[in-house]
PDB file of C-alpha atoms in Angstrom:
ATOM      1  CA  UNK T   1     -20.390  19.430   2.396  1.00 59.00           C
ATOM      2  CA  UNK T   2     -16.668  18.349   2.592  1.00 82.00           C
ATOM      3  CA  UNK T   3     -15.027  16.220   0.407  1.00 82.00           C
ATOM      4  CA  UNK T   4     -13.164  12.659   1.004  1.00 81.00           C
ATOM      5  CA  UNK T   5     -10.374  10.985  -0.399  1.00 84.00           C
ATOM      6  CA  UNK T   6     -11.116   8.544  -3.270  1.00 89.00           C
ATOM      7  CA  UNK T   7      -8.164   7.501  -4.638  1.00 91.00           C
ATOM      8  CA  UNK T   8      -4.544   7.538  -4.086  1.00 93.00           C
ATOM      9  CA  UNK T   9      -1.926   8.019  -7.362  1.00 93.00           C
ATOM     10  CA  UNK T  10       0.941   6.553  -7.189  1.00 93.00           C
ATOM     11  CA  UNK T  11       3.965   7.104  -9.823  1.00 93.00           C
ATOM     12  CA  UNK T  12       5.355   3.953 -10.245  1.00 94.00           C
ATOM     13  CA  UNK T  13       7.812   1.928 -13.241  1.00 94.00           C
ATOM     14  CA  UNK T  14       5.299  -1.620 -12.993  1.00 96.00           C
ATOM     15  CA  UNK T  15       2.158  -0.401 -12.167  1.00 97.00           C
ATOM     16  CA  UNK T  16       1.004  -4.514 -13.122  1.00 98.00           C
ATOM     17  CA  UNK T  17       3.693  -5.759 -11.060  1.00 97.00           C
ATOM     18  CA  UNK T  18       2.452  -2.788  -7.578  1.00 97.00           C
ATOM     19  CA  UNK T  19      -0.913  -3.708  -8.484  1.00 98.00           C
ATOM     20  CA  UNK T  20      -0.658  -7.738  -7.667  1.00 98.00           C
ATOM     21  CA  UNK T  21       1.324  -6.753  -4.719  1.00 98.00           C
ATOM     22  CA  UNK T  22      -1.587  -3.949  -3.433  1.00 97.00           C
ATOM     23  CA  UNK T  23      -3.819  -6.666  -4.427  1.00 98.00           C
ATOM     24  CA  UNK T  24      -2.308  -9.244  -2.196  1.00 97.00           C
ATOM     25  CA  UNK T  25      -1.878  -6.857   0.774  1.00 96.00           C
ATOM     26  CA  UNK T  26      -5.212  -4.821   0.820  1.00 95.00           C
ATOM     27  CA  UNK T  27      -7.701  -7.696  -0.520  1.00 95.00           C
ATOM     28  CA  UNK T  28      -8.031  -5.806  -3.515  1.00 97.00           C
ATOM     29  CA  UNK T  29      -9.009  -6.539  -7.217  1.00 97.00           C
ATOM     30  CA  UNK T  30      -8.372  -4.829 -10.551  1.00 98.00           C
ATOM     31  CA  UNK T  31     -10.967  -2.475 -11.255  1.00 97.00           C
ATOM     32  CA  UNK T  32     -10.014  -0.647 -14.260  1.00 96.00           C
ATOM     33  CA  UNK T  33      -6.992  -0.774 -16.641  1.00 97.00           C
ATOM     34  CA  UNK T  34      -6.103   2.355 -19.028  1.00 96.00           C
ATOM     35  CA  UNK T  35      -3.175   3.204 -20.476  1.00 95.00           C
ATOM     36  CA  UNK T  36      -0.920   1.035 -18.485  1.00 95.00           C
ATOM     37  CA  UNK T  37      -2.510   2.627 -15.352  1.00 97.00           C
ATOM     38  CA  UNK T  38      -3.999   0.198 -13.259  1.00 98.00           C
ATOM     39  CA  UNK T  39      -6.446   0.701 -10.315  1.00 97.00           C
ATOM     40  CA  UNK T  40      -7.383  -1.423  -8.188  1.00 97.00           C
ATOM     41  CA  UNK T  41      -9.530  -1.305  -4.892  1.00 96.00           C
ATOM     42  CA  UNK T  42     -12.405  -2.923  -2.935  1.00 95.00           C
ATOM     43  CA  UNK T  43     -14.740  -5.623  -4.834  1.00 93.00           C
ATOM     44  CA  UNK T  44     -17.502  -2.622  -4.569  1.00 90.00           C
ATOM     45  CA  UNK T  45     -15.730  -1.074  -6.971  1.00 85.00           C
ATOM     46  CA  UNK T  46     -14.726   3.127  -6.950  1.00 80.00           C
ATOM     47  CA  UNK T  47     -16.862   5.393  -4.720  1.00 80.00           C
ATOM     48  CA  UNK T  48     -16.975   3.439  -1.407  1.00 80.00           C
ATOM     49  CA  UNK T  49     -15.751   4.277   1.511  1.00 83.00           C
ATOM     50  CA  UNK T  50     -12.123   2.910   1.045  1.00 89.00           C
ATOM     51  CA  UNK T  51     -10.138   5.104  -1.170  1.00 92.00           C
ATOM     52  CA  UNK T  52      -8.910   3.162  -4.390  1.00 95.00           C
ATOM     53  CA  UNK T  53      -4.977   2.727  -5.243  1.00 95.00           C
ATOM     54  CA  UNK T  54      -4.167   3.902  -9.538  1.00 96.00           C
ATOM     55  CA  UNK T  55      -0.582   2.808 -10.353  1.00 96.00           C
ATOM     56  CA  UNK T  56       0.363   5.258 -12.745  1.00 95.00           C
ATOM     57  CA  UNK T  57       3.376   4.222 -15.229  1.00 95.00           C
ATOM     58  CA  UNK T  58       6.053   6.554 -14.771  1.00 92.00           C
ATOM     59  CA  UNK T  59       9.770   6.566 -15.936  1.00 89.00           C
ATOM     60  CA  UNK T  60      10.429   9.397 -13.453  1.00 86.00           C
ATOM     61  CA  UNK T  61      13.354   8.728 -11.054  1.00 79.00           C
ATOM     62  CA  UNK T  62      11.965   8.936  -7.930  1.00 77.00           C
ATOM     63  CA  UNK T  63      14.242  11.132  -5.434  1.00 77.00           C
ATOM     64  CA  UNK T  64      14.239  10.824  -1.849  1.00 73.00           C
ATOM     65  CA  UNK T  65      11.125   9.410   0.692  1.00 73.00           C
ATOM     66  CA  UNK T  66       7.775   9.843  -0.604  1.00 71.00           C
ATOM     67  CA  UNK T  67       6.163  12.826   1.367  1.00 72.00           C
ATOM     68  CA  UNK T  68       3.035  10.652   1.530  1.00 83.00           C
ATOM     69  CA  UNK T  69       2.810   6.588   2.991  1.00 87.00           C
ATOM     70  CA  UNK T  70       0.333   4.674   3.629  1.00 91.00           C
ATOM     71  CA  UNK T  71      -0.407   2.361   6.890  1.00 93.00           C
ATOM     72  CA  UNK T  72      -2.044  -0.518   7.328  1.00 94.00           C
ATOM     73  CA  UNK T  73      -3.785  -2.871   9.512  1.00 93.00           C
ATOM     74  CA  UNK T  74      -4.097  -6.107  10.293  1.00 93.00           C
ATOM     75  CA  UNK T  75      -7.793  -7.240  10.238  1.00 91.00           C
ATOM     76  CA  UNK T  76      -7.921 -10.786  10.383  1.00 91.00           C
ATOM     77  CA  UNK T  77      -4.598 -12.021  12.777  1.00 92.00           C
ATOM     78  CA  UNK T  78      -1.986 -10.504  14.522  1.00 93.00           C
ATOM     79  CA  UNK T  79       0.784  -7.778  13.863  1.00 95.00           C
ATOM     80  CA  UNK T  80       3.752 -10.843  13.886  1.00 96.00           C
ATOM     81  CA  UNK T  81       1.648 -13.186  11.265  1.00 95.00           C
ATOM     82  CA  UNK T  82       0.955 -10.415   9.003  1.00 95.00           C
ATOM     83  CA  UNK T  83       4.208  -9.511   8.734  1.00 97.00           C
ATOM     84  CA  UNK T  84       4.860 -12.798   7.955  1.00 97.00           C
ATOM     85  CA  UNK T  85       1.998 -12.749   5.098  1.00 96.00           C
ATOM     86  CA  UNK T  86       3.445  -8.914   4.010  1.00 97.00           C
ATOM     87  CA  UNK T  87       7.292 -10.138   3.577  1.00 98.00           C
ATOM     88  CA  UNK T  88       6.073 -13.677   1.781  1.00 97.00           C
ATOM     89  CA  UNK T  89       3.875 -11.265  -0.613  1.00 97.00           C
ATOM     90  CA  UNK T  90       6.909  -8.781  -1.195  1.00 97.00           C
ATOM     91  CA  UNK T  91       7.497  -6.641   0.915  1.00 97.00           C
ATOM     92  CA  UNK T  92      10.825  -5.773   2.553  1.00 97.00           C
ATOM     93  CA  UNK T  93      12.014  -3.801   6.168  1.00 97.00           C
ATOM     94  CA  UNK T  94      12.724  -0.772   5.202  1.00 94.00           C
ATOM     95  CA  UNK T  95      14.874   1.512   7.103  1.00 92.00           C
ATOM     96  CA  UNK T  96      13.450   5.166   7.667  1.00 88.00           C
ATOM     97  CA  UNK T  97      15.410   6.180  10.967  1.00 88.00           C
ATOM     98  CA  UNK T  98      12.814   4.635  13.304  1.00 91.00           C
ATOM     99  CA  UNK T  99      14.291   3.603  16.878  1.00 92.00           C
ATOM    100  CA  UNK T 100      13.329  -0.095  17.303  1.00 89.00           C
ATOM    101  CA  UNK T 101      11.002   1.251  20.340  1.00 92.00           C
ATOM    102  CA  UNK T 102       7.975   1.839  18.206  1.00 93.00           C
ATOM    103  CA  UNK T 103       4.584   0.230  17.872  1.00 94.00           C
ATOM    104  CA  UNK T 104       4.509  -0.256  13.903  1.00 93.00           C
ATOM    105  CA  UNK T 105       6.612  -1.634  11.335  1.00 96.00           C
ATOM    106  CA  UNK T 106       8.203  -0.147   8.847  1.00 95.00           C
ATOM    107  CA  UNK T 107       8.251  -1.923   5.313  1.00 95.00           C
ATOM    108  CA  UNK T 108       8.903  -0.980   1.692  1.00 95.00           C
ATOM    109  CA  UNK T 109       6.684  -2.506  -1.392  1.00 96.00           C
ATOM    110  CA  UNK T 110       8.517  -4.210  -4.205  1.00 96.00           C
ATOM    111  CA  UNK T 111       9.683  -1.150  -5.714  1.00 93.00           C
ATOM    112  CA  UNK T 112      10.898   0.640  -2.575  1.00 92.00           C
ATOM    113  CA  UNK T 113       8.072   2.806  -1.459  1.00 92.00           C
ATOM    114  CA  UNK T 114       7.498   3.099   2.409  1.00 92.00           C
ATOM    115  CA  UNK T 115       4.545   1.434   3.900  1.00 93.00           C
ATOM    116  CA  UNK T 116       3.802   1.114   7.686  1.00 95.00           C
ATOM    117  CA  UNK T 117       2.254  -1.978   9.602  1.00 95.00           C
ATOM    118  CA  UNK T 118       0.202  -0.608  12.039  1.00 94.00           C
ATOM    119  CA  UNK T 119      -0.197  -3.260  15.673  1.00 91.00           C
ATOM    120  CA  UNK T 120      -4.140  -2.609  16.440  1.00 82.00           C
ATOM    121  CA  UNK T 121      -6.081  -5.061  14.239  1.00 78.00           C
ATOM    122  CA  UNK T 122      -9.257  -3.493  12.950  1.00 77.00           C
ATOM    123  CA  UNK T 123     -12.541  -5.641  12.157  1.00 71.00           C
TER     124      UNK T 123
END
């Protein structure tokens, strides 16, 4: 038996504010609010086989990059019009020493943590 990631926790000052944008972005929904934690993941709800996102309020300065990012994928156009979709939604460039040269695109979520845009669409 192994085990498989669930859910991801991340610190954050607005987790309602992450959790529309995570919404927007992933497709999501709000599955469970507690504490002004908010999680939110796939319609199915917790347990499936995407990992669910809890916004956890912190007031915790956050110091440096985040040892952990996620990446995404388009699924339903191409790399150019979802970064369209991702900027309109909130998301900015973000600027993590990457050469110009590579294959993904680096963006930050409104409050500044790293995200990549991966090119190959998935279905």
């Amino acid at each position: 038996m192994a085990c498989r990631i669930s859910e991801l926790v991340l610190d954050c000052r607005d987790p309602e504010a992450l959790a529309a944008f995570w919404c927007e972005v992933l497709g999501f929904v709000v599955l469970h609010r507690e504490d002004g934690d908010v999680e939110v993941g796939p319609k199915e709800g917790f347990g499936g086989l995407q990992p669910t996102l809890l916004l956890s309020r912190s007031d915790d300065p956050r110091r440096g990059k985040l040892p952990l990012h996620i990446d995404v994928n388009p699924t339903d156009r191409d790399q150019d019009a979802e970064l369209e979709r991702l900027l309109a939604a909130g998301a900015r460039h973000a600027d993590v020493g990457q050469t110009g040269e590579e294959s993904w695109v680096v963006l930050a979520d409104p409050e500044g943590n790293e995200f990549c845009l991966l090119r190959r669409r998935l279905d």
